[in-house]
């Protein structure tokens, strides 16, 4: 791979690590992790659960 390819891969990695650290700082317990502290509307939870079933079936 060329230097530009490695640069893009490295930047992507750093952005992903940054997002992970930022998200980790916002989560204080299991409730925040699994249900976003109760801030997600019921219909979005339902759609997410339904689509997870499709993903698991494939």
Backbone as a chain_set.jsonl record, in Angstrom:
{"seq": "XXXXXXXXXXXXXXXXXXXXXXXXXXXXXXXXXXXXXXXXXXXXXXXXXXXXXXXXXX", "coords": {"N": [[0.836, -1.179, 0.0], [0.353, 2.271, -0.58], [1.788, 5.361, 0.737], [-0.234, 7.258, 1.156], [-2.473, 5.622, 1.483], [-1.868, 4.318, 3.927], [-1.855, 6.543, 5.57], [-4.543, 7.368, 5.499], [-5.759, 5.09, 6.655], [-4.544, 5.167, 9.195], [-5.493, 7.668, 10.181], [-8.232, 7.129, 10.235], [-8.282, 5.109, 12.185], [-7.397, 6.592, 14.434], [-9.506, 8.43, 14.689], [-11.625, 6.676, 15.294], [-10.744, 5.626, 17.767], [-10.773, 7.995, 19.245], [-13.549, 8.618, 19.215], [-14.447, 6.427, 20.663], [-13.253, 6.893, 23.213], [-14.529, 9.317, 23.848], [-17.23, 8.479, 23.927], [-17.079, 6.627, 26.003], [-16.647, 8.282, 28.177], [-19.122, 9.388, 28.542], [-20.777, 7.402, 29.47], [-22.045, 6.054, 32.392], [-23.114, 3.889, 33.756], [-24.622, 0.568, 33.426], [-27.212, 1.032, 32.543], [-27.048, 3.387, 31.044], [-25.533, 2.403, 28.944], [-27.075, 0.303, 27.734], [-29.746, 1.282, 27.334], [-29.498, 3.947, 26.84], [-29.788, 5.577, 29.073], [-32.533, 5.852, 29.302], [-33.33, 7.733, 27.446], [-34.003, 7.264, 24.836], [-36.633, 7.135, 22.481], [-39.582, 5.019, 22.639], [-40.412, 3.929, 20.174], [-38.116, 3.963, 18.596], [-36.48, 2.201, 19.937], [-37.952, -0.125, 19.527], [-37.782, -0.414, 16.697], [-35.014, -0.756, 16.459], [-34.664, -3.15, 17.885], [-36.17, -4.897, 16.3], [-34.799, -4.79, 13.803], [-32.354, -5.792, 14.599], [-33.0, -8.443, 14.902], [-33.36, -9.198, 12.221], [-30.718, -8.938, 11.382], [-29.445, -10.892, 12.905], [-30.537, -13.164, 11.841], [-29.424, -13.516, 9.386]], "CA": [[0.0, 0.0, 0.0], [1.091, 3.53, -0.677], [1.814, 6.186, 1.956], [-1.553, 7.868, 1.324], [-3.356, 4.587, 2.025], [-1.538, 4.152, 5.341], [-2.278, 7.765, 6.255], [-6.001, 7.295, 5.647], [-6.043, 4.036, 7.638], [-4.124, 5.672, 10.498], [-6.439, 8.7, 10.598], [-9.489, 6.451, 10.567], [-8.057, 4.457, 13.473], [-7.362, 7.614, 15.484], [-10.864, 8.953, 14.859], [-12.41, 5.65, 15.985], [-10.306, 5.613, 19.169], [-11.293, 9.229, 19.839], [-14.985, 8.454, 19.432], [-14.575, 5.47, 21.767], [-12.951, 7.581, 24.479], [-15.586, 10.287, 24.1], [-18.433, 7.749, 24.312], [-16.834, 6.024, 27.315], [-16.777, 9.311, 29.211], [-20.539, 9.719, 28.703], [-21.483, 6.25, 30.019], [-21.709, 5.894, 33.802], [-23.534, 2.576, 34.242], [-25.181, -0.321, 32.406], [-28.425, 1.643, 31.994], [-26.627, 4.295, 29.972], [-25.029, 1.626, 27.815], [-28.09, -0.502, 27.063], [-30.954, 2.023, 26.947], [-29.14, 5.372, 26.752], [-30.32, 6.274, 30.24], [-33.965, 6.104, 29.134], [-33.528, 8.899, 26.585], [-34.398, 6.859, 23.487], [-38.087, 6.908, 22.431], [-39.978, 3.619, 22.558], [-40.51, 3.462, 18.79], [-36.774, 3.736, 18.084], [-36.038, 0.956, 20.57], [-38.647, -1.2, 18.823], [-37.174, -0.578, 15.37], [-33.669, -1.3, 16.659], [-34.811, -4.562, 18.269], [-36.66, -5.622, 15.13], [-33.738, -4.886, 12.8], [-31.335, -6.695, 15.138], [-33.467, -9.786, 14.58], [-33.004, -9.445, 10.823], [-29.27, -9.087, 11.299], [-29.074, -12.171, 13.505], [-31.049, -14.255, 11.011], [-28.673, -13.621, 8.126]], "C": [[0.884, 1.247, 0.0], [0.973, 4.323, 0.629], [0.457, 6.84, 2.21], [-2.551, 6.871, 1.92], [-3.123, 4.416, 3.526], [-1.958, 5.375, 6.152], [-3.783, 7.749, 6.502], [-6.38, 6.25, 6.691], [-5.683, 4.52, 9.045], [-5.065, 6.741, 11.037], [-7.787, 8.1, 10.997], [-9.383, 5.786, 11.936], [-8.086, 5.474, 14.61], [-8.743, 8.221, 15.74], [-11.732, 7.951, 15.623], [-12.031, 5.552, 17.461], [-10.825, 6.853, 19.892], [-12.78, 9.145, 20.144], [-15.23, 7.483, 20.59], [-14.311, 6.101, 23.113], [-14.034, 8.585, 24.838], [-16.855, 9.579, 24.591], [-18.278, 7.133, 25.702], [-17.012, 7.046, 28.429], [-18.236, 9.669, 29.475], [-21.34, 8.593, 29.336], [-21.059, 6.05, 31.467], [-22.122, 4.545, 34.369], [-24.159, 1.771, 33.104], [-26.44, 0.264, 31.771], [-28.09, 2.616, 30.866], [-26.207, 3.517, 28.735], [-26.154, 0.954, 27.042], [-29.305, 0.294, 26.583], [-30.727, 3.525, 26.916], [-29.746, 6.173, 27.899], [-31.798, 6.599, 30.132], [-34.282, 7.27, 28.214], [-33.956, 8.548, 25.163], [-35.904, 6.602, 23.473], [-38.414, 5.434, 22.184], [-39.988, 3.1, 21.134], [-39.134, 3.187, 18.189], [-36.173, 2.463, 18.686], [-36.666, -0.235, 19.862], [-38.054, -1.465, 17.446], [-35.791, -1.21, 15.495], [-33.731, -2.789, 17.001], [-35.232, -5.403, 17.072], [-35.545, -5.821, 14.092], [-32.584, -5.749, 13.295], [-31.707, -8.149, 14.87], [-33.168, -10.147, 13.136], [-31.506, -9.706, 10.691], [-28.823, -10.442, 11.834], [-29.493, -13.346, 12.623], [-30.219, -14.473, 9.759], [-27.374, -14.327, 8.331]], "O": [[2.002, 1.249, 0.515], [0.168, 3.998, 1.502], [0.04, 6.963, 3.362], [-3.373, 7.236, 2.761], [-4.076, 4.374, 4.304], [-2.374, 5.241, 7.303], [-4.239, 8.082, 7.596], [-7.243, 6.508, 7.53], [-6.445, 4.3, 9.986], [-5.403, 6.727, 12.22], [-8.399, 8.519, 11.98], [-10.298, 5.893, 12.752], [-8.728, 5.243, 15.635], [-9.101, 8.492, 16.886], [-12.494, 8.344, 16.507], [-12.906, 5.41, 18.315], [-11.269, 6.76, 21.037], [-13.22, 9.558, 21.217], [-16.126, 7.702, 21.405], [-15.062, 5.873, 24.062], [-14.419, 8.695, 26.002], [-17.483, 10.022, 25.553], [-19.226, 7.117, 26.488], [-17.481, 6.702, 29.514], [-18.55, 10.206, 30.537], [-22.493, 8.811, 29.71], [-19.872, 5.895, 31.756], [-21.548, 4.094, 35.36], [-24.219, 2.232, 31.965], [-26.71, 0.023, 30.594], [-28.782, 2.655, 29.848], [-26.493, 3.927, 27.61], [-26.184, 1.028, 25.814], [-29.841, -0.002, 25.515], [-31.687, 4.294, 26.963], [-30.168, 7.314, 27.712], [-32.278, 7.52, 30.794], [-35.415, 7.751, 28.21], [-34.242, 9.443, 24.367], [-36.412, 5.919, 24.362], [-37.62, 4.7, 21.595], [-39.615, 1.952, 20.895], [-38.988, 2.283, 17.367], [-35.443, 1.737, 18.011], [-35.998, -1.241, 19.621], [-37.846, -2.619, 17.071], [-35.44, -2.1, 14.72], [-32.953, -3.588, 16.478], [-34.707, -6.496, 16.86], [-35.382, -6.923, 13.567], [-31.9, -6.378, 12.487], [-30.835, -8.986, 14.638], [-32.766, -11.274, 12.849], [-31.09, -10.606, 9.96], [-27.922, -11.067, 11.274], [-28.867, -14.405, 12.66], [-30.314, -15.53, 9.136], [-26.612, -14.506, 7.381]]}, "num_chains": 1, "name": "protein.A"}
